[in-house]
Amino acid sequence: MDDDQKWLAAAAEIEQDIRYLKTAMCAGKPNGTYTTLAQDIQYLKTVLAVYRKNAAKGVSWPNPDDLYCINTLPFAQQVSTATRRDFKTAI
C-alpha cells in the first residue's frame, strides 16, 4: 500500500467515526454531551480534510514512532500540521 492509499484508508475510517458520532447525536438530547459530540465531529472533519489533502499532494505517511499532530488555528480557519519525532511511549 503506497502513502496515498494509507491517507485515503485513514480518511475512510475517519468518515466512519463521523457517521457514528452523528448517529449518537441524533439519539441523544441537546445537552453538554450533544455539544461535545458536535465539537468532536468538527475536529474530525478537519482531520478528514487534512488526510485527503495529504493524499492528493503525495505527502509521505508518518513513521509509526512519530506523532502526527493536527491543530486548528483560531483565525482564518487555517490548519497547522507537524510531526513530532520526540514522542515516546511507555511500555
Coordinates of C-alpha atoms in Angstrom, one line a residue:
M1 CA 0.0 0.0 0.0
D2 CA 1.5 3.3 -1.0
D3 CA 1.4 6.5 1.1
D4 CA -1.6 8.0 -0.8
Q5 CA -3.6 4.8 -0.2
K6 CA -2.7 4.9 3.5
W7 CA -4.0 8.5 3.8
L8 CA -7.2 7.6 1.9
A9 CA -7.7 4.5 4.1
A10 CA -7.3 6.5 7.2
A11 CA -9.7 9.1 5.8
A12 CA -12.3 6.4 5.2
E13 CA -12.0 5.4 8.9
I14 CA -12.5 9.0 10.0
E15 CA -15.6 9.2 7.8
Q16 CA -17.0 6.1 9.7
D17 CA -16.2 7.8 13.0
I18 CA -18.1 10.9 11.9
R19 CA -21.1 8.9 10.9
Y20 CA -21.0 7.1 14.3
L21 CA -20.9 10.4 16.2
K22 CA -23.7 11.9 14.1
T23 CA -25.9 8.9 14.9
A24 CA -25.1 9.3 18.6
M25 CA -26.0 13.0 18.4
C26 CA -29.4 12.1 16.8
A27 CA -30.1 9.6 19.6
G28 CA -29.2 12.0 22.4
K29 CA -30.7 15.1 23.8
P30 CA -29.3 18.6 23.2
N31 CA -27.2 19.0 26.3
G32 CA -23.5 19.1 27.2
T33 CA -22.8 15.8 25.5
Y34 CA -24.5 17.0 22.4
T35 CA -22.2 20.0 22.2
T36 CA -19.1 17.9 22.9
L37 CA -20.1 15.5 20.1
A38 CA -20.6 18.4 17.7
Q39 CA -17.1 19.7 18.5
D40 CA -15.7 16.2 18.0
I41 CA -17.4 16.0 14.6
Q42 CA -16.0 19.4 13.6
Y43 CA -12.5 18.3 14.6
L44 CA -12.8 15.0 12.7
K45 CA -13.9 16.9 9.6
T46 CA -10.7 19.0 9.9
V47 CA -8.7 15.8 10.2
L48 CA -10.5 14.3 7.2
A49 CA -9.7 17.3 5.0
V50 CA -6.0 17.1 6.0
Y51 CA -5.8 13.4 5.2
R52 CA -7.5 13.9 1.8
K53 CA -5.2 16.8 1.0
N54 CA -2.1 14.8 2.1
A55 CA -3.2 12.0 -0.3
A56 CA -3.7 14.5 -3.1
K57 CA -0.3 16.2 -2.6
G58 CA 1.6 12.9 -2.1
V59 CA 2.7 13.6 1.5
S60 CA 4.6 10.7 2.9
W61 CA 2.9 8.6 5.6
P62 CA 4.4 9.3 9.0
N63 CA 6.8 6.9 10.7
P64 CA 4.9 4.7 13.3
D65 CA 7.2 6.1 16.0
D66 CA 6.3 9.7 15.2
L67 CA 3.2 11.6 16.4
Y68 CA 1.3 13.3 13.6
C69 CA -0.2 16.5 15.0
I70 CA -3.1 18.5 13.5
N71 CA -4.0 21.8 15.1
T72 CA -6.7 24.2 14.1
L73 CA -5.7 27.9 14.3
P74 CA -8.3 30.2 15.7
F75 CA -8.2 32.8 13.0
A76 CA -8.9 32.4 9.2
Q77 CA -9.8 28.7 9.7
Q78 CA -6.3 27.6 8.9
V79 CA -4.8 24.2 9.9
S80 CA -1.3 23.5 11.1
T81 CA 0.3 20.1 10.8
A82 CA 3.5 18.8 12.3
T83 CA 5.3 15.5 13.0
R84 CA 6.8 15.1 16.5
R85 CA 9.8 12.8 16.5
D86 CA 10.5 13.2 20.2
F87 CA 7.3 11.4 21.2
K88 CA 8.0 8.3 23.3
T89 CA 5.6 5.8 24.7
A90 CA 6.0 3.8 27.9
I91 CA 5.8 0.1 27.7

